[in-house]
Tab-separated table of C-alpha atoms and ligand atoms in Angstrom:
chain	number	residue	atom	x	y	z
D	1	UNK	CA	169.505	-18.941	53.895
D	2	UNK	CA	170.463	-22.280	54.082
D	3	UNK	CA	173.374	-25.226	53.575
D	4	UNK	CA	172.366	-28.836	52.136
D	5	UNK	CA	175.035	-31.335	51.590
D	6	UNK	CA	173.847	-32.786	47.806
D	7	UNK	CA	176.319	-35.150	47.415
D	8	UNK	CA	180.259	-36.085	48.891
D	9	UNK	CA	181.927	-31.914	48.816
D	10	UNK	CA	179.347	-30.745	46.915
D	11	UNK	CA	176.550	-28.259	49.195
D	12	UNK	CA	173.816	-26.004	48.270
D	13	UNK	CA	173.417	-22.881	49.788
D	14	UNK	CA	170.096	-21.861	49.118
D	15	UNK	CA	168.250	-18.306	49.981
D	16	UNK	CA	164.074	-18.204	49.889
D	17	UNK	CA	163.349	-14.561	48.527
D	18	UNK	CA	159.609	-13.082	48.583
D	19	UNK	CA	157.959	-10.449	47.853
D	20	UNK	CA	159.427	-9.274	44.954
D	21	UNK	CA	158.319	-9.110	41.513
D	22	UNK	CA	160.775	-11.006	39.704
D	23	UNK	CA	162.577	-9.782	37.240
D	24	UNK	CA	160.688	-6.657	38.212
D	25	UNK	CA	157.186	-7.927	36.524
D	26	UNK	CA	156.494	-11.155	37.657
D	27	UNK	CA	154.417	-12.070	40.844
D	28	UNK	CA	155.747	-15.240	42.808
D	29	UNK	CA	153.308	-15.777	45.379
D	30	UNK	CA	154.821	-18.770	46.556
D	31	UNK	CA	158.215	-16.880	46.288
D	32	UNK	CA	161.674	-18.282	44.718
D	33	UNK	CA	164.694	-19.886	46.117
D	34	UNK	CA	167.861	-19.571	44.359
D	35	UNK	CA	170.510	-21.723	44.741
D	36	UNK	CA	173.800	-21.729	45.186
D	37	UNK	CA	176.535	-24.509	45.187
D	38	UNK	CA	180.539	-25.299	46.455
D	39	UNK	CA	182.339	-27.830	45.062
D	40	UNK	CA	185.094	-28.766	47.306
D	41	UNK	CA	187.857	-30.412	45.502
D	42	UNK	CA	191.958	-29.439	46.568
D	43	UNK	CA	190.504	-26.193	44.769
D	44	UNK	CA	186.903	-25.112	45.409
D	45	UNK	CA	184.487	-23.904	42.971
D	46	UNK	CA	181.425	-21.947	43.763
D	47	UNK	CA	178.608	-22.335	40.971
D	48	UNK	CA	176.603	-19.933	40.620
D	49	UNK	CA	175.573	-17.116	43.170
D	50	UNK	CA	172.293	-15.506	44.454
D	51	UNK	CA	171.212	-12.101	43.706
D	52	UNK	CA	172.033	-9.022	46.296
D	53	UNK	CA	168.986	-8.669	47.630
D	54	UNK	CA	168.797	-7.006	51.017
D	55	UNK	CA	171.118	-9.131	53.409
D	56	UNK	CA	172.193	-11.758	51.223
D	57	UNK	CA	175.983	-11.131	50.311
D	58	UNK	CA	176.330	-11.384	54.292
D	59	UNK	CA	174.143	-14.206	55.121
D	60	UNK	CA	175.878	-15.931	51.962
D	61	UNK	CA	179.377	-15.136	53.687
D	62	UNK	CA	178.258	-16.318	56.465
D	63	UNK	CA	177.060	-19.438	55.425
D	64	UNK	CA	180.581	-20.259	53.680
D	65	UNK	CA	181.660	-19.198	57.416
D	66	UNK	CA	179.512	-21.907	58.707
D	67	UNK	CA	181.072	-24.405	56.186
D	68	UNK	CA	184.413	-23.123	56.937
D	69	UNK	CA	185.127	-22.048	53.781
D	70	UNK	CA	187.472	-18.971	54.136
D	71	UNK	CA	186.106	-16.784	50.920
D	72	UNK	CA	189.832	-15.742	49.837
D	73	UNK	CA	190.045	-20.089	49.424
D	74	UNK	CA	187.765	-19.304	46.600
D	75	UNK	CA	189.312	-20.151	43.493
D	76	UNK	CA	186.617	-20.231	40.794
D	77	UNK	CA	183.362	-18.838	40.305
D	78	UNK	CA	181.361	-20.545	37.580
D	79	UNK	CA	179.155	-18.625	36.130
D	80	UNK	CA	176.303	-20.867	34.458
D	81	UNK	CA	174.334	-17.697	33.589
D	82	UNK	CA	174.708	-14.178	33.962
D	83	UNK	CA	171.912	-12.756	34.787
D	84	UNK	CA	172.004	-10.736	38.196
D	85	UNK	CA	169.822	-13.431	39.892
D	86	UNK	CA	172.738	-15.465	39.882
D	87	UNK	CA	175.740	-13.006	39.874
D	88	UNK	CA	174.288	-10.041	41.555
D	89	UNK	CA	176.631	-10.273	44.663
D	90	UNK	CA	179.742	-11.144	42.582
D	91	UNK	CA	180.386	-7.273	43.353
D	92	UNK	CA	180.559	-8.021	47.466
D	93	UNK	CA	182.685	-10.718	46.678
D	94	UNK	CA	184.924	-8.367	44.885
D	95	UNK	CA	185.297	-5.978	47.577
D	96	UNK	CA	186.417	-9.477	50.135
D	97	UNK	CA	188.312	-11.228	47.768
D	98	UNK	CA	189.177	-10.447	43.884
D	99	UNK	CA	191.883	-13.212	43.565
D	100	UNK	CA	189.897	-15.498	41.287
D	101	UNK	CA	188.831	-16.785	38.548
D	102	UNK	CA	185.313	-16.600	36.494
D	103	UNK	CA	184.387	-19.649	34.526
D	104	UNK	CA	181.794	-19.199	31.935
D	105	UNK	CA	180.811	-19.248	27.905
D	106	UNK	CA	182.210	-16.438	25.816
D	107	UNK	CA	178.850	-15.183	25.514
D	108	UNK	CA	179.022	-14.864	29.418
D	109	UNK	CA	181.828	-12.742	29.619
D	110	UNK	CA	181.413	-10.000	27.332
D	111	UNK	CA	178.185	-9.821	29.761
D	112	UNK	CA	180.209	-10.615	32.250
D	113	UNK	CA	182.111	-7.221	31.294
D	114	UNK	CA	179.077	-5.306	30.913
D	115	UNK	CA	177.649	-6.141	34.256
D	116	UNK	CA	181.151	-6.108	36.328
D	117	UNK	CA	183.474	-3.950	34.616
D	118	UNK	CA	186.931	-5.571	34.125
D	119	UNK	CA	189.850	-6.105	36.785
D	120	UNK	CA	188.565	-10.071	37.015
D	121	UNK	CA	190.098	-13.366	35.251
D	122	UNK	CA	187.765	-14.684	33.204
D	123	UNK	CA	188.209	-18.036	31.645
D	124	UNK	CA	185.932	-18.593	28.845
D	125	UNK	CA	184.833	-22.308	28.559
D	126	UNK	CA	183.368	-24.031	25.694
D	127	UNK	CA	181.390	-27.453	25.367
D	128	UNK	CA	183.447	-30.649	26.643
D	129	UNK	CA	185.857	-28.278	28.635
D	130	UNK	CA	186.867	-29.473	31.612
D	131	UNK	CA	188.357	-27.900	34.670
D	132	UNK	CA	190.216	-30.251	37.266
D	133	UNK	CA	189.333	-29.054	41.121
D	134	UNK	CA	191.340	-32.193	42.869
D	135	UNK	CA	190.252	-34.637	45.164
D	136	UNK	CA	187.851	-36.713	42.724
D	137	UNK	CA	186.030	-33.050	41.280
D	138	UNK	CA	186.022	-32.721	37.793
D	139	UNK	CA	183.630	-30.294	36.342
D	140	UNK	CA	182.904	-30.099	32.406
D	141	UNK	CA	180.684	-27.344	30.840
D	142	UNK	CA	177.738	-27.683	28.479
D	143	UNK	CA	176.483	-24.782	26.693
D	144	UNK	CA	172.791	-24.420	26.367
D	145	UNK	CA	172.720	-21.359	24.166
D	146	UNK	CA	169.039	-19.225	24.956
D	147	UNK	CA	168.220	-21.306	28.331
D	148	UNK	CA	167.516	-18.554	29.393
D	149	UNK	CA	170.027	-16.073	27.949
D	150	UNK	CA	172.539	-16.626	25.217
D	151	UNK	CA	175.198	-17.271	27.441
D	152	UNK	CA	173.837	-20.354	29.438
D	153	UNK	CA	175.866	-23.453	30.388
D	154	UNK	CA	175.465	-26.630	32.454
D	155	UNK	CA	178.238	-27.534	34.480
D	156	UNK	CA	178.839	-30.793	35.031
D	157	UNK	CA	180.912	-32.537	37.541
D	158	UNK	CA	182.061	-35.762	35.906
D	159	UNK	CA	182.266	-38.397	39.740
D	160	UNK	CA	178.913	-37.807	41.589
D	161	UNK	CA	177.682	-36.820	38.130
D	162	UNK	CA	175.695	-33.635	39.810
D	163	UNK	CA	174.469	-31.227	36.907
D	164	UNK	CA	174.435	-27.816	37.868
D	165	UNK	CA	171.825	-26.532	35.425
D	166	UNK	CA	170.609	-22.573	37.036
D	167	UNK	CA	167.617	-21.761	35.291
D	168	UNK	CA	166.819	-25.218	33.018
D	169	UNK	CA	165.105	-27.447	35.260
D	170	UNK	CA	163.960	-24.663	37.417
D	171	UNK	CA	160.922	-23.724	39.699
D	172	UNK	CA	159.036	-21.226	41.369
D	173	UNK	CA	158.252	-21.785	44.949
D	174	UNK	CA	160.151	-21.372	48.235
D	175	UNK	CA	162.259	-24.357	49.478
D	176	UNK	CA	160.776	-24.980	52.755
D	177	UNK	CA	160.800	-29.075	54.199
D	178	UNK	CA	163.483	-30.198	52.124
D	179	UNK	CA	165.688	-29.248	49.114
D	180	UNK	CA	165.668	-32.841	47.834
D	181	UNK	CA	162.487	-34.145	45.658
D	182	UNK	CA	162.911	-37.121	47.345
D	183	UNK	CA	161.360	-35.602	50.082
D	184	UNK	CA	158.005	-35.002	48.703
D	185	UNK	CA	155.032	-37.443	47.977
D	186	UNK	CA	154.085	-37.186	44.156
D	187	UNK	CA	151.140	-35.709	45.482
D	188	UNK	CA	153.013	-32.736	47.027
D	189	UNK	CA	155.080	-32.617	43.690
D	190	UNK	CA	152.021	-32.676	41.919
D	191	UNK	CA	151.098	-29.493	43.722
D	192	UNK	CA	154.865	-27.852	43.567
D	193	UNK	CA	154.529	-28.070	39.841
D	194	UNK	CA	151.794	-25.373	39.478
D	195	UNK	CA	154.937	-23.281	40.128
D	196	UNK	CA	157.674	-25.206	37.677
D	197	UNK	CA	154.768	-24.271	35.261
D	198	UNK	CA	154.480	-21.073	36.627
D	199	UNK	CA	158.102	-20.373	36.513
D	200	UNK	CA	158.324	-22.016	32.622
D	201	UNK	CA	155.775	-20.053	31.236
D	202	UNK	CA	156.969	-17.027	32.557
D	203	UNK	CA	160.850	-17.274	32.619
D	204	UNK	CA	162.203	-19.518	29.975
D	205	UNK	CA	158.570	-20.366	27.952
D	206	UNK	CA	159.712	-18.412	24.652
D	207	UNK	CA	163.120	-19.811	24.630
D	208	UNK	CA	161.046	-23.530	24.404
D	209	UNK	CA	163.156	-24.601	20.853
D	210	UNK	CA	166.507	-23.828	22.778
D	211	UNK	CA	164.948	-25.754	25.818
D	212	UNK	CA	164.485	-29.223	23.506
D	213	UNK	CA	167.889	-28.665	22.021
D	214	UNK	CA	169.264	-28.372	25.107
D	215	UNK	CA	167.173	-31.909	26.418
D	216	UNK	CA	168.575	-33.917	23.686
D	217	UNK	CA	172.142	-32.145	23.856
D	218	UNK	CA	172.405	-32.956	27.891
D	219	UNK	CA	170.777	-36.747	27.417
D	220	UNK	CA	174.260	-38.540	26.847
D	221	UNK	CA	175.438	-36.767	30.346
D	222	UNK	CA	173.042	-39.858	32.766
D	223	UNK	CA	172.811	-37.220	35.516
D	224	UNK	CA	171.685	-38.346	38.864
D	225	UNK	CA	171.310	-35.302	40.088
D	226	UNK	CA	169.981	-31.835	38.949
D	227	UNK	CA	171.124	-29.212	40.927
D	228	UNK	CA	169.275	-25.895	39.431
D	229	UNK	CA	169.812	-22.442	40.220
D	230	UNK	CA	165.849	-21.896	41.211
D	231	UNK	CA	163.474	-24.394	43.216
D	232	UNK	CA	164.193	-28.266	44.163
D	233	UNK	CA	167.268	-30.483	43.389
D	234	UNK	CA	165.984	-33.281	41.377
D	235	UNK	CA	167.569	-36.831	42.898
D	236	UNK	CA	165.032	-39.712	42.568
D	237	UNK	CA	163.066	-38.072	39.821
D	238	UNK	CA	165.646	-36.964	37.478
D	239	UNK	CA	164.008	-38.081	34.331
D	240	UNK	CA	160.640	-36.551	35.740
D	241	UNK	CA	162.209	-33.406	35.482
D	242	UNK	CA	163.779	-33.492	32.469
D	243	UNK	CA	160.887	-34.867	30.527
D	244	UNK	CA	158.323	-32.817	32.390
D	245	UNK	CA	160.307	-30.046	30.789
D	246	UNK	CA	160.409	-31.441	27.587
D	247	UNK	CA	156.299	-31.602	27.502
D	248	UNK	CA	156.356	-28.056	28.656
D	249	UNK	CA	158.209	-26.865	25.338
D	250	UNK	CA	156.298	-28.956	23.479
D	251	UNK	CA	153.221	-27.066	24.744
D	252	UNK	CA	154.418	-23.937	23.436
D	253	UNK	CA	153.239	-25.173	19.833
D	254	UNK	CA	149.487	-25.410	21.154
D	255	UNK	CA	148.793	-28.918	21.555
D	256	UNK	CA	148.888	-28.911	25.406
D	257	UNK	CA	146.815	-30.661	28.177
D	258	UNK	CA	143.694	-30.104	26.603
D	259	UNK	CA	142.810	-27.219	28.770
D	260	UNK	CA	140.471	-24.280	27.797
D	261	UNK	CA	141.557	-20.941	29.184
D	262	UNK	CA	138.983	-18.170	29.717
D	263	UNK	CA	140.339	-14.557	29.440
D	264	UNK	CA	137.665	-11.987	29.797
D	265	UNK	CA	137.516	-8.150	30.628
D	266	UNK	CA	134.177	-6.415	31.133
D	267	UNK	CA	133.892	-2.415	32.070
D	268	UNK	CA	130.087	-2.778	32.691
D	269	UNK	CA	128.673	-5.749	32.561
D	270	UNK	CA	127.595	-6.867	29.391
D	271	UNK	CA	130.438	-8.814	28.010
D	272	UNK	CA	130.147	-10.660	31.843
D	273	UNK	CA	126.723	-11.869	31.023
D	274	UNK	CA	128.444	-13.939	27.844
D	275	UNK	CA	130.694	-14.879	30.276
D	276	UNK	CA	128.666	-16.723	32.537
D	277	UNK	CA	127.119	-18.692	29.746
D	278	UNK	CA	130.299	-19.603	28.712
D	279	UNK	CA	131.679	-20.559	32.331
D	280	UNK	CA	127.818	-23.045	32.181
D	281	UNK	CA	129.351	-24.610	29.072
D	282	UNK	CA	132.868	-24.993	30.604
D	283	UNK	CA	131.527	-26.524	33.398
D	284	UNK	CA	129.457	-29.183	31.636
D	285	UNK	CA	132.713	-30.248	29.485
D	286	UNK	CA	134.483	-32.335	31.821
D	287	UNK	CA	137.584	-30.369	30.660
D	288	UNK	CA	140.120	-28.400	33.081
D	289	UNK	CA	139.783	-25.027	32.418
D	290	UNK	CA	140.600	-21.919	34.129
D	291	UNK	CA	138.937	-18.422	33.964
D	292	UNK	CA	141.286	-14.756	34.515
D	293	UNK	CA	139.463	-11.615	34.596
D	294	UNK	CA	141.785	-8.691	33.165
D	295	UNK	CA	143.229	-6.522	34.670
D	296	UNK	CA	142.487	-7.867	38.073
D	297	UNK	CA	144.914	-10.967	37.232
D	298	UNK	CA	148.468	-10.787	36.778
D	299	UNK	CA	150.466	-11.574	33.397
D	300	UNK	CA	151.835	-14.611	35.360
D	301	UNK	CA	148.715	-16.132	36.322
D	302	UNK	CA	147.499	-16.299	32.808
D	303	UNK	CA	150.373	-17.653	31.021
D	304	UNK	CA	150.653	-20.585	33.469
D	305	UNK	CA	146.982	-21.237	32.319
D	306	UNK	CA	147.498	-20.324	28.808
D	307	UNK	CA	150.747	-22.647	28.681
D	308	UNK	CA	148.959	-26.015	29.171
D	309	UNK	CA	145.581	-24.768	26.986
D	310	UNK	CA	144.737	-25.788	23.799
D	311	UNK	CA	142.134	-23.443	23.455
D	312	UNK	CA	141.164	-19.757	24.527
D	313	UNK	CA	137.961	-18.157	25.082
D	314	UNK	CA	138.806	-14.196	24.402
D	315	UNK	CA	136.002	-11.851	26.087
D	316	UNK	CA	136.147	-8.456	25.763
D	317	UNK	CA	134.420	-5.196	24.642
D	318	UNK	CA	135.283	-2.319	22.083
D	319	UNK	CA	136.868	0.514	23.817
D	320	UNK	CA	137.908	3.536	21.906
D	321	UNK	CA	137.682	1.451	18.817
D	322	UNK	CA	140.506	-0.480	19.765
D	323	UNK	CA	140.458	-3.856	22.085
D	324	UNK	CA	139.692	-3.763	26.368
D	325	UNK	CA	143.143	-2.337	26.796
D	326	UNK	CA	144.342	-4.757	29.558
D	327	UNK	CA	143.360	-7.536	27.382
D	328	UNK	CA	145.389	-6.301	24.650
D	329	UNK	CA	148.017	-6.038	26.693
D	330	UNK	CA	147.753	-9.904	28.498
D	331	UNK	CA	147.581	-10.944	24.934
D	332	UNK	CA	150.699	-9.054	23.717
D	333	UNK	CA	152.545	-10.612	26.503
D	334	UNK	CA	151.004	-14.123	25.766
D	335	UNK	CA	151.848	-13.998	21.906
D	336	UNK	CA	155.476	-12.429	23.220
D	337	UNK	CA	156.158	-15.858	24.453
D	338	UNK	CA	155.208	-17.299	21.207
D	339	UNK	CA	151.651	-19.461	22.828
D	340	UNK	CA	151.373	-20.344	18.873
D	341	UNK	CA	148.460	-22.687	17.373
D	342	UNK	CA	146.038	-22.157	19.842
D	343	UNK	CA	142.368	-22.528	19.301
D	344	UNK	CA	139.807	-19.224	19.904
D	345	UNK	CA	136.673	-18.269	20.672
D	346	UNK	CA	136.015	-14.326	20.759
D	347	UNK	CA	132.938	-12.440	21.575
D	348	UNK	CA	132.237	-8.959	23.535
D	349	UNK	CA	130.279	-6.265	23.658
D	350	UNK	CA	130.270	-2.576	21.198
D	351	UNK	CA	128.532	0.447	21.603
D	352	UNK	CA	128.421	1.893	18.042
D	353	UNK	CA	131.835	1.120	15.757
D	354	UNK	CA	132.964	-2.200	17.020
D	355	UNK	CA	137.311	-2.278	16.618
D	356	UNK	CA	138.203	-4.913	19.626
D	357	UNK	CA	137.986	-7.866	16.535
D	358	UNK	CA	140.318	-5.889	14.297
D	359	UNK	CA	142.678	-5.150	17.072
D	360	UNK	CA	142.591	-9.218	17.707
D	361	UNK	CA	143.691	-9.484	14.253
D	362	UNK	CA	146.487	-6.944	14.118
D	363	UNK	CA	147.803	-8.243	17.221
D	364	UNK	CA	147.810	-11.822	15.573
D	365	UNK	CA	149.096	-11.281	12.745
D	366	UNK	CA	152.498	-8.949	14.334
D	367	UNK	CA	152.930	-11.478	16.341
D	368	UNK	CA	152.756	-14.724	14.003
D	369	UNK	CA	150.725	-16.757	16.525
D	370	UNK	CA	148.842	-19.431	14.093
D	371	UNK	CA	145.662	-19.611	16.067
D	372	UNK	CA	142.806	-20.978	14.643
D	373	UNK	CA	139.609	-18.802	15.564
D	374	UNK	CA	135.996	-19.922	15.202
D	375	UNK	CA	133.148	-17.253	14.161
D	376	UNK	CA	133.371	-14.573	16.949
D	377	UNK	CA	130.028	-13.232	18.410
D	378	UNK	CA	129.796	-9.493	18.796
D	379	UNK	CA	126.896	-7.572	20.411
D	380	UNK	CA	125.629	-4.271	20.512
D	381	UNK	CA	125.281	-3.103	24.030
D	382	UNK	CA	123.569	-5.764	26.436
D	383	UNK	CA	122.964	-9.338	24.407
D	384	UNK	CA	119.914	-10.149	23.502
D	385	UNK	CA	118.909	-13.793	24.467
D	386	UNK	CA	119.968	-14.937	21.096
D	387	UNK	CA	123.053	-13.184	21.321
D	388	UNK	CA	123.968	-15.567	23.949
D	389	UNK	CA	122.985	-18.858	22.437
D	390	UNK	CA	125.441	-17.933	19.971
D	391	UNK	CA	128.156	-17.526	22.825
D	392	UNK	CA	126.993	-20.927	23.991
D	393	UNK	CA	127.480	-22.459	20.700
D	394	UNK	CA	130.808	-20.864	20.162
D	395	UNK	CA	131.872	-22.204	23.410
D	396	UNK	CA	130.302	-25.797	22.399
D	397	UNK	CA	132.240	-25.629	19.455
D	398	UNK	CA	135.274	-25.446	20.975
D	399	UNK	CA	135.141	-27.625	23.744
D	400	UNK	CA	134.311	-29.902	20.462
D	401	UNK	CA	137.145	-29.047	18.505
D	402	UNK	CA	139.753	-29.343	21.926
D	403	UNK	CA	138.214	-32.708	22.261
D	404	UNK	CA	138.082	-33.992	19.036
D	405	UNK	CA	142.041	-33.176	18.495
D	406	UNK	CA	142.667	-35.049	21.622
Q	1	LIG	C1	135.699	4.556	27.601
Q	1	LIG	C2	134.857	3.813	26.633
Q	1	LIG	C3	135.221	3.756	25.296
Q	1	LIG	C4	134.439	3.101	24.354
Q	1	LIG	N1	134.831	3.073	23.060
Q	1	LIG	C5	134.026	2.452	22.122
Q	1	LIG	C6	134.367	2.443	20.730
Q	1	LIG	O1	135.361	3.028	20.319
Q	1	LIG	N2	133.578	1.795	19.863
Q	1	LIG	C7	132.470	1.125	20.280
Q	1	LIG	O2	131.798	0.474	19.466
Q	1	LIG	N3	132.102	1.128	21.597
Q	1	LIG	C8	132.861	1.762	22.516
Q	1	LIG	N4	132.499	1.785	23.837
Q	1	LIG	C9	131.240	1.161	24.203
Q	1	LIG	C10	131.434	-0.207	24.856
Q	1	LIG	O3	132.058	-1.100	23.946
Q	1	LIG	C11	130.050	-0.705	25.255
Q	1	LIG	O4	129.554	0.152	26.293
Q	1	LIG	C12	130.023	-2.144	25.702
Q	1	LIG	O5	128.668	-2.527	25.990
Q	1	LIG	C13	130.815	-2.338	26.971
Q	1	LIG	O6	130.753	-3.674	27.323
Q	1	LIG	P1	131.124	-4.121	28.819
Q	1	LIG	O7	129.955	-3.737	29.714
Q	1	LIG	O8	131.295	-5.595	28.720
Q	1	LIG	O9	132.361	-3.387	29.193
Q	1	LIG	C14	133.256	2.449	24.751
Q	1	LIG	C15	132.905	2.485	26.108
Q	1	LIG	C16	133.684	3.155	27.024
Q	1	LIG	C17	133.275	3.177	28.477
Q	2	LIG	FE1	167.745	-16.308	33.869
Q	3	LIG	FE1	167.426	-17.422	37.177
């Protein structure tokens, strides 16, 4: 854990956790930070908190230690967002120190209830409140409805015009060098946002219409500095952020980067040998594209690839008369987060009934996804030479169609 003064009485405190799935599913293999911040006015305010993993209610304490900040001083704890990332230690607290106050949206405390019983003040805020800490600290809320949960807010804090926005404006990735963007060449940022699409596509991705209301709701705020519960506090790059975040939602519809993601699954071999054909064509195009074998990659990998692709190459045999199961399943997930109006290419290998196509469909259709799919090219057993011309066409024909709508 650590402290970082952001701006005059305002300081992060900051814990890197690893090796964890978060929330229980998704692999960070750069890990997370979450983040933590006291606003020292007469009163102090602590936004936000970080989860109870092992060791961090008392390396939390004794950070606040370090700050001298004696934890009965504690007068408010704003709760931006309920979920246990960000509140999970609000029971330690309890057991230290239950004189105070929790600030958050009304949709916060009746989870606020749920999650911590009663026996705490609760002060439900709504948008434009403002709560007066002293000493030049003002904070106002902002509710973001849906960014992530239905109970998210921004809080404000009206003098160094910090935004404390928990999981908008958030990455994956461990805070290591610095806390501060600032800090970081664009090339380095250009590699840290692998994970801030990594953590999008994964964490707030299906929530993307909330996300844009949210832009355009914060955008008479001018915030100079975003101060999010996950990843790096954005100070000379606020606007990156912010529109970098705006893009990603936008993505969600399926006109992304241009990008061709290839998803395949093979038991023994024969859907591979379209594959390699296709990975030839993919290869000539110039384009970025990516390729995930299923199962072997995780749900997280292929949605940050899926995110900024326009277009999907599907490969996969029959099995049981029903779709590869684990590509069923990556494609559940991916339609889950509403990856709508992509373009596909499908082909695989049957042995005698065929089924993975009509699985395809059903899945596409419960799931409303709007993709647009070219001919699909199904073989019986190994392909016959011709059987993979057609898989090179297919793939030709989408590389076309990805770069004619650019
Ligand atoms: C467990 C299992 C279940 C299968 N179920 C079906 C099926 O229901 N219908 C069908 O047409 N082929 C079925 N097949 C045949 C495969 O689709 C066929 O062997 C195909 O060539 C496998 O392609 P791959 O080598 O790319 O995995 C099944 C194969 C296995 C191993
Ligand atoms: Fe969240
Ligand atoms: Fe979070």
């Amino acid at each position: 854990m650590k402290i970082t003064p952001i701006s005059e009485g305002i300081t992060q405190l900051s814990v890197n956790v690893e090796n964890i799935l978060f929330e229980g599913l998704w692999d960070i293999p750069k890990g997370v930070s979450i983040n933590s911040y006291v606003v020292k006015g007469d009163k102090i305010a602590l936004v936000d908190g970080v989860c109870g993993w092992d060791g961090v209610p008392e390396s939390l304490f004794a950070l606040l230690d370090q700050l001298k900040i004696d934890l009965k001083s504690i007068q408010y704890l704003v709760l931006n967002h309920l979920e246990p990332d960000h509140a999970g230690w609000i029971e330690d607290l309890r057991k230290v120190h239950d004189d105070f106050e929790v600030i958050c949206t009304d949709k916060g405390a009746d989870l606020f209830e749920a999650f911590f019983g009663s026996g705490v003040r609760v002060r439900v805020v709504k948008d434009g409140d403002n709560l007066d800490l002293g000493a030049g600290k003002m904070l106002e809320f902002h509710t973001i409805p849906h960014v992530h949960w239905p109970d998210a807010m921004v809080t404000f804090e009206k003098y160094s015009r910090v935004a404390f926005t928990c999981d908008a404006f958030g990455s994956f990735g461990k805070l290591e060098r610095s806390s501060f963007d600032d800090d970081y060449t664009d090339e380095e940022l250009k590699a840290y946002e692998h994970e801030t699409i990594r953590y999008y596509s994964n964490i707030v991705g299906a929530f993307s219409p909330f996300v844009l209301k949210a832009i355009d709701k914060l955008a008479p705020l001018h915030i100079d500095i975003i101060a999010p519960g996950h990843g790096l506090v954005w100070r000379s790059r606020v606007n990156k952020i912010i529109e970098d975040y705006r893009q990603y939602a936008l993505y969600q519809k399926g006109q992304a980067r241009g990008e061709i993601t290839l998803l395949w699954g093979s038991m023994y071999g024969m859907t591979e040998m379209g594959v390699r054909v296709a990975i030839e064509e993919l290869e000539k195009s110039g384009l970025t594209y990516h390729v995930h074998e299923v199962p072997e990659t995780s749900w997280g990998d292929i949605l940050t690839s899926v995110w900024t692709s326009d277009a999907l190459i599907l490969a996969m045999p029959t099995y049981e008369y029903k779709m590869f199961p684990p590509m069923a399943a990556a494609l559940d997930e991916i339609g889950k987060k509403k990856a709508v109006g992509r373009k596909i290419f499908r082909f695989g290998s049957y042995g005698w009934s065929g089924g993975a196509q009509k699985e395809l469909d059903e899945i596409h259709d419960k799931l409303r996804l709007n993709w647009s799919f070219i001919d699909p090219v199904e073989f019986k057993g190994k392909p016959a030479l011709e059987d993979l011309e057609k898989v090179r066409s297919g793939v030709q024909n989408l590389i076309g169609l990805v770069k004619d709508s650019r």
